[in-house]
mmCIF file of C-alpha atoms in Angstrom:
data_model
loop_
_atom_site.group_PDB
_atom_site.id
_atom_site.type_symbol
_atom_site.label_atom_id
_atom_site.label_comp_id
_atom_site.label_asym_id
_atom_site.label_seq_id
_atom_site.Cartn_x
_atom_site.Cartn_y
_atom_site.Cartn_z
ATOM 1 C CA ASP I 861 -12.225 21.357 37.585
ATOM 2 C CA GLY I 862 -10.283 18.455 36.573
ATOM 3 C CA GLY I 863 -6.787 18.833 34.748
ATOM 4 C CA ILE I 864 -3.282 18.429 34.863
ATOM 5 C CA THR I 865 -1.201 21.632 35.882
ATOM 6 C CA GLN I 866 2.415 22.364 34.900
ATOM 7 C CA SER I 867 4.283 25.022 36.694
ATOM 8 C CA PRO I 868 6.124 27.558 35.867
ATOM 9 C CA LYS I 869 5.167 28.248 32.717
ATOM 10 C CA TYR I 870 8.785 29.808 32.119
ATOM 11 C CA LEU I 871 11.668 28.988 33.795
ATOM 12 C CA PHE I 872 15.561 30.298 33.637
ATOM 13 C CA ARG I 873 18.319 28.113 34.547
ATOM 14 C CA LYS I 874 21.928 29.092 34.909
ATOM 15 C CA GLU I 875 24.335 26.379 33.284
ATOM 16 C CA GLY I 876 25.666 23.640 35.576
ATOM 17 C CA GLN I 877 22.322 23.989 37.633
ATOM 18 C CA ASN I 878 19.560 21.669 38.655
ATOM 19 C CA VAL I 879 16.028 22.580 38.001
ATOM 20 C CA THR I 880 12.608 20.735 38.570
ATOM 21 C CA LEU I 881 9.561 21.083 36.698
ATOM 22 C CA SER I 882 6.113 20.809 38.336
ATOM 23 C CA CYS I 883 3.566 18.557 37.153
ATOM 24 C CA GLU I 884 0.365 17.954 38.948
ATOM 25 C CA GLN I 885 -2.986 15.944 38.320
ATOM 26 C CA ASN I 886 -6.561 15.551 39.962
ATOM 27 C CA LEU I 887 -7.667 13.045 37.127
ATOM 28 C CA ASN I 888 -7.231 10.135 39.500
ATOM 29 C CA HIS I 889 -5.038 8.655 36.824
ATOM 30 C CA ASP I 890 -2.505 6.167 37.031
ATOM 31 C CA ALA I 891 0.234 6.880 34.183
ATOM 32 C CA MET I 892 2.000 9.906 34.065
ATOM 33 C CA TYR I 893 4.431 11.341 30.799
ATOM 34 C CA TRP I 894 6.887 13.660 30.406
ATOM 35 C CA TYR I 895 7.946 14.829 26.631
ATOM 36 C CA ARG I 896 10.527 17.230 25.332
ATOM 37 C CA GLN I 897 9.612 19.430 22.316
ATOM 38 C CA ASP I 898 12.195 21.224 20.037
ATOM 39 C CA PRO I 899 11.117 23.796 18.061
ATOM 40 C CA GLY I 900 9.652 22.552 15.044
ATOM 41 C CA GLN I 901 10.129 19.084 16.019
ATOM 42 C CA GLY I 902 7.791 16.363 17.855
ATOM 43 C CA LEU I 903 7.090 15.243 21.127
ATOM 44 C CA ARG I 904 10.032 12.844 22.339
ATOM 45 C CA LEU I 905 9.565 10.810 25.488
ATOM 46 C CA ILE I 906 11.736 11.527 28.413
ATOM 47 C CA TYR I 907 9.926 9.195 31.306
ATOM 48 C CA TYR I 908 6.899 7.785 32.017
ATOM 49 C CA SER I 909 5.505 6.127 35.075
ATOM 50 C CA GLN I 910 2.348 3.640 35.287
ATOM 51 C CA ILE I 911 1.935 3.135 38.952
ATOM 52 C CA VAL I 912 3.300 5.051 41.993
ATOM 53 C CA ASN I 913 7.006 4.432 43.025
ATOM 54 C CA ASP I 914 7.861 2.810 39.355
ATOM 55 C CA PHE I 915 8.708 4.531 36.281
ATOM 56 C CA GLN I 916 10.642 3.760 33.287
ATOM 57 C CA LYS I 917 13.047 5.229 30.937
ATOM 58 C CA GLY I 918 11.953 6.774 27.530
ATOM 59 C CA ASP I 919 13.695 7.560 24.621
ATOM 60 C CA ILE I 920 16.113 10.769 25.586
ATOM 61 C CA ALA I 921 16.260 9.678 29.424
ATOM 62 C CA GLU I 922 19.765 11.141 29.693
ATOM 63 C CA GLY I 923 20.216 14.019 32.404
ATOM 64 C CA TYR I 924 16.905 13.964 33.615
ATOM 65 C CA SER I 925 15.385 12.147 36.632
ATOM 66 C CA VAL I 926 12.027 11.951 38.221
ATOM 67 C CA SER I 927 10.125 10.255 40.864
ATOM 68 C CA ARG I 928 6.309 9.088 41.606
ATOM 69 C CA GLU I 929 5.979 9.410 45.126
ATOM 70 C CA LYS I 930 2.229 10.267 44.809
ATOM 71 C CA LYS I 931 -0.206 9.268 42.465
ATOM 72 C CA GLU I 932 -1.026 13.150 41.523
ATOM 73 C CA SER I 933 2.813 14.186 41.284
ATOM 74 C CA PHE I 934 5.346 13.533 38.613
ATOM 75 C CA PRO I 935 8.388 15.925 38.742
ATOM 76 C CA LEU I 936 10.984 16.217 36.372
ATOM 77 C CA THR I 937 14.290 16.995 37.545
ATOM 78 C CA VAL I 938 16.862 18.708 34.626
ATOM 79 C CA THR I 939 20.141 18.091 35.978
ATOM 80 C CA SER I 940 23.272 19.903 34.779
ATOM 81 C CA ALA I 941 24.061 16.424 32.754
ATOM 82 C CA GLN I 942 21.942 17.724 30.353
ATOM 83 C CA LYS I 943 24.000 19.045 27.869
ATOM 84 C CA ASN I 944 20.970 21.144 25.765
ATOM 85 C CA PRO I 945 18.414 21.386 27.949
ATOM 86 C CA THR I 946 16.631 24.457 26.615
ATOM 87 C CA ALA I 947 13.097 23.457 25.219
ATOM 88 C CA PHE I 948 9.370 23.051 25.995
ATOM 89 C CA TYR I 949 8.346 20.635 28.035
ATOM 90 C CA LEU I 950 5.048 18.682 28.526
ATOM 91 C CA CYS I 951 3.549 16.647 30.996
ATOM 92 C CA ALA I 952 0.888 14.351 30.506
ATOM 93 C CA SER I 953 -1.297 11.668 31.999
ATOM 94 C CA SER I 954 -3.859 8.748 31.327
ATOM 95 C CA THR I 955 -5.671 5.955 32.637
ATOM 96 C CA TRP I 956 -4.622 2.186 32.167
ATOM 97 C CA MET I 957 -5.577 1.049 28.691
ATOM 98 C CA GLU I 958 -8.962 -0.858 28.782
ATOM 99 C CA ARG I 959 -10.533 -2.225 25.986
ATOM 100 C CA LEU I 960 -13.961 -0.640 26.825
ATOM 101 C CA SER I 961 -13.044 2.810 27.726
ATOM 102 C CA GLY I 962 -9.191 3.281 26.524
ATOM 103 C CA THR I 963 -8.223 6.689 26.627
ATOM 104 C CA GLU I 964 -5.937 9.407 25.004
ATOM 105 C CA ALA I 965 -3.477 11.208 27.315
ATOM 106 C CA PHE I 966 -4.279 14.892 28.785
ATOM 107 C CA PHE I 967 -1.772 17.398 28.317
ATOM 108 C CA GLY I 968 -0.641 20.006 30.627
ATOM 109 C CA GLN I 969 0.158 23.589 29.232
ATOM 110 C CA GLY I 970 3.671 22.923 29.274
ATOM 111 C CA THR I 971 6.901 24.775 30.364
ATOM 112 C CA ARG I 972 9.459 26.173 28.720
ATOM 113 C CA LEU I 973 13.247 26.039 30.015
ATOM 114 C CA THR I 974 15.561 28.216 29.148
ATOM 115 C CA VAL I 975 19.233 28.202 29.907
ATOM 116 C CA VAL I 976 21.301 31.540 30.299
ATOM 117 C CA ALA Z 573 10.444 -0.207 20.408
ATOM 118 C CA GLN Z 574 7.371 1.354 18.430
ATOM 119 C CA THR Z 575 8.219 4.317 15.779
ATOM 120 C CA VAL Z 576 5.567 6.739 14.149
ATOM 121 C CA THR Z 577 6.110 8.317 10.684
ATOM 122 C CA GLN Z 578 4.593 11.376 9.648
ATOM 123 C CA SER Z 579 6.384 11.885 5.956
ATOM 124 C CA GLN Z 580 4.613 15.411 5.242
ATOM 125 C CA PRO Z 581 6.720 17.809 7.261
ATOM 126 C CA GLU Z 582 3.978 20.695 5.658
ATOM 127 C CA MET Z 583 0.775 20.561 4.085
ATOM 128 C CA SER Z 584 -1.538 23.766 2.729
ATOM 129 C CA VAL Z 585 -4.871 23.471 2.085
ATOM 130 C CA GLN Z 586 -7.733 25.745 0.789
ATOM 131 C CA GLU Z 587 -10.363 27.236 3.255
ATOM 132 C CA ALA Z 588 -13.340 24.779 2.367
ATOM 133 C CA GLU Z 589 -11.500 22.037 1.062
ATOM 134 C CA THR Z 590 -10.444 18.643 2.089
ATOM 135 C CA VAL Z 591 -6.830 17.867 3.156
ATOM 136 C CA THR Z 592 -5.502 14.102 4.319
ATOM 137 C CA LEU Z 593 -2.484 13.901 6.482
ATOM 138 C CA SER Z 594 -0.434 10.816 6.650
ATOM 139 C CA CYS Z 595 0.760 8.552 9.171
ATOM 140 C CA THR Z 596 2.739 5.189 9.332
ATOM 141 C CA TYR Z 597 3.719 3.216 12.308
ATOM 142 C CA ASP Z 598 5.623 -0.017 13.149
ATOM 143 C CA THR Z 599 4.398 -2.373 15.737
ATOM 144 C CA SER Z 600 4.292 -5.935 16.980
ATOM 145 C CA GLU Z 601 1.363 -5.694 18.788
ATOM 146 C CA SER Z 602 -2.576 -6.699 17.391
ATOM 147 C CA ASP Z 603 -4.062 -4.757 20.356
ATOM 148 C CA TYR Z 604 -3.298 -0.874 20.740
ATOM 149 C CA TYR Z 605 -4.522 2.650 20.066
ATOM 150 C CA LEU Z 606 -4.085 5.483 17.813
ATOM 151 C CA PHE Z 607 -4.693 9.119 18.299
ATOM 152 C CA TRP Z 608 -3.932 12.433 16.317
ATOM 153 C CA TYR Z 609 -3.682 15.500 18.094
ATOM 154 C CA LYS Z 610 -3.607 18.964 17.283
ATOM 155 C CA GLN Z 611 -1.218 21.786 18.871
ATOM 156 C CA PRO Z 612 -2.050 25.341 17.856
ATOM 157 C CA PRO Z 613 0.115 28.215 18.437
ATOM 158 C CA SER Z 614 -0.841 28.273 22.145
ATOM 159 C CA ARG Z 615 1.193 24.784 22.081
ATOM 160 C CA GLN Z 616 -1.796 23.160 24.046
ATOM 161 C CA MET Z 617 -2.107 19.803 22.893
ATOM 162 C CA ILE Z 618 -5.692 18.885 21.674
ATOM 163 C CA LEU Z 619 -7.651 15.299 21.188
ATOM 164 C CA VAL Z 620 -8.777 15.436 17.907
ATOM 165 C CA ILE Z 621 -9.696 11.903 17.225
ATOM 166 C CA ARG Z 622 -8.874 8.533 18.516
ATOM 167 C CA GLN Z 623 -9.198 5.178 16.786
ATOM 168 C CA GLU Z 624 -8.781 1.452 18.358
ATOM 169 C CA ALA Z 625 -6.988 -1.040 16.720
ATOM 170 C CA TYR Z 626 -9.492 -3.835 17.214
ATOM 171 C CA LYS Z 627 -12.250 -1.945 15.452
ATOM 172 C CA GLN Z 628 -12.187 -2.192 11.506
ATOM 173 C CA GLN Z 629 -14.699 0.968 11.351
ATOM 174 C CA ASN Z 630 -12.790 4.018 10.765
ATOM 175 C CA ALA Z 631 -13.294 6.688 13.644
ATOM 176 C CA THR Z 632 -15.231 10.058 12.801
ATOM 177 C CA GLU Z 633 -15.344 12.929 14.709
ATOM 178 C CA ASN Z 634 -17.505 16.067 12.774
ATOM 179 C CA ARG Z 635 -15.413 17.142 10.163
ATOM 180 C CA PHE Z 636 -12.767 14.568 10.736
ATOM 181 C CA SER Z 637 -12.073 11.311 9.782
ATOM 182 C CA VAL Z 638 -9.231 8.960 9.799
ATOM 183 C CA ASN Z 639 -8.592 6.058 7.302
ATOM 184 C CA PHE Z 640 -7.207 3.057 9.437
ATOM 185 C CA GLN Z 641 -5.607 0.420 7.502
ATOM 186 C CA LYS Z 642 -4.292 -2.246 9.969
ATOM 187 C CA ALA Z 643 -2.342 -4.447 7.766
ATOM 188 C CA ALA Z 644 -0.639 -1.615 6.152
ATOM 189 C CA LYS Z 645 0.209 -0.091 9.572
ATOM 190 C CA SER Z 646 -1.186 3.221 8.206
ATOM 191 C CA PHE Z 647 -3.496 5.889 9.869
ATOM 192 C CA SER Z 648 -4.260 8.890 7.706
ATOM 193 C CA LEU Z 649 -6.415 11.670 9.001
ATOM 194 C CA LYS Z 650 -8.887 13.421 6.427
ATOM 195 C CA ILE Z 651 -10.318 17.352 7.834
ATOM 196 C CA SER Z 652 -13.301 18.210 5.311
ATOM 197 C CA ASP Z 653 -14.600 21.547 4.930
ATOM 198 C CA SER Z 654 -11.119 23.162 6.298
ATOM 199 C CA GLN Z 655 -11.536 26.030 8.477
ATOM 200 C CA LEU Z 656 -8.678 28.985 9.492
ATOM 201 C CA GLY Z 657 -9.047 27.155 12.679
ATOM 202 C CA ASP Z 658 -7.467 24.129 11.856
ATOM 203 C CA ALA Z 659 -4.213 25.767 11.164
ATOM 204 C CA ALA Z 660 -2.001 23.890 13.698
ATOM 205 C CA MET Z 661 0.817 21.250 13.859
ATOM 206 C CA TYR Z 662 -0.645 17.799 13.557
ATOM 207 C CA PHE Z 663 0.793 14.924 15.772
ATOM 208 C CA CYS Z 664 -0.282 11.049 15.086
ATOM 209 C CA ALA Z 665 0.329 8.994 18.150
ATOM 210 C CA TYR Z 666 0.716 5.831 19.137
ATOM 211 C CA ARG Z 667 -0.345 3.635 22.549
ATOM 212 C CA ASP Z 668 0.298 -0.170 23.223
ATOM 213 C CA ASN Z 669 -1.794 -1.821 25.540
ATOM 214 C CA ALA Z 670 1.189 -3.543 26.813
ATOM 215 C CA GLY Z 671 3.396 -1.014 28.548
ATOM 216 C CA ASN Z 672 1.035 2.456 28.350
ATOM 217 C CA MET Z 673 3.864 4.011 26.406
ATOM 218 C CA LEU Z 674 2.460 6.720 24.391
ATOM 219 C CA THR Z 675 4.930 7.281 20.729
ATOM 220 C CA PHE Z 676 4.345 10.826 18.596
ATOM 221 C CA GLY Z 677 5.459 11.210 14.955
ATOM 222 C CA GLY Z 678 7.420 14.021 13.796
ATOM 223 C CA GLY Z 679 4.172 16.228 13.492
ATOM 224 C CA THR Z 680 2.753 18.192 10.521
ATOM 225 C CA ARG Z 681 2.171 21.425 9.966
ATOM 226 C CA LEU Z 682 -1.373 22.085 8.573
ATOM 227 C CA MET Z 683 -1.438 25.494 6.691
ATOM 228 C CA VAL Z 684 -5.142 26.709 6.002
ATOM 229 C CA LYS Z 685 -5.387 29.409 3.011
ATOM 230 C CA PRO Z 686 -8.527 31.652 3.311
#
């Protein structure tokens, strides 16, 4: 079955450590996204990538980094520079916008990151 | 930058009744897509309905329909015959054609009373 997989589901990090969240998709989608969701809040865009080896900052990119070396993978690193990293992180993917088949984004199950 | 606003943090509806969730957005683009997503307690994001900006006809998916007013930049979701399983967070989202960014509103928590 095609889909988008995030791992791990739960992640604990000590203060001052970097941590990487995995996101893999086998939907052959070009675009991939990372969102942060705080309790009772909406989704805020961290980074997005439209094509391999290219990505753009979203609204809250500070303290995060990404790479897009393969079409299927878009890992997110939460660095020690992120002052308040405890949150729920969602990865999504979608095809390019096309007039006849413009499509929604498909989401992973999310990763809950807790700083201890 | 595009913004999406959901002015109702919480809404409540009686089972079998109809409820409308509001969404407004700001954009200078003429070609874009709008979506409503549902997020139940499992936190899995589920697409409810989508609307292409170039289509005047409002989208409908079973009990869910939208009222798309392009000039007013308004995109409301109507849920008819509400069911207990409709209780969730609902997010309005905008996607442009130029950069493929997907922007979300702050969400509306819908409670369904039996």
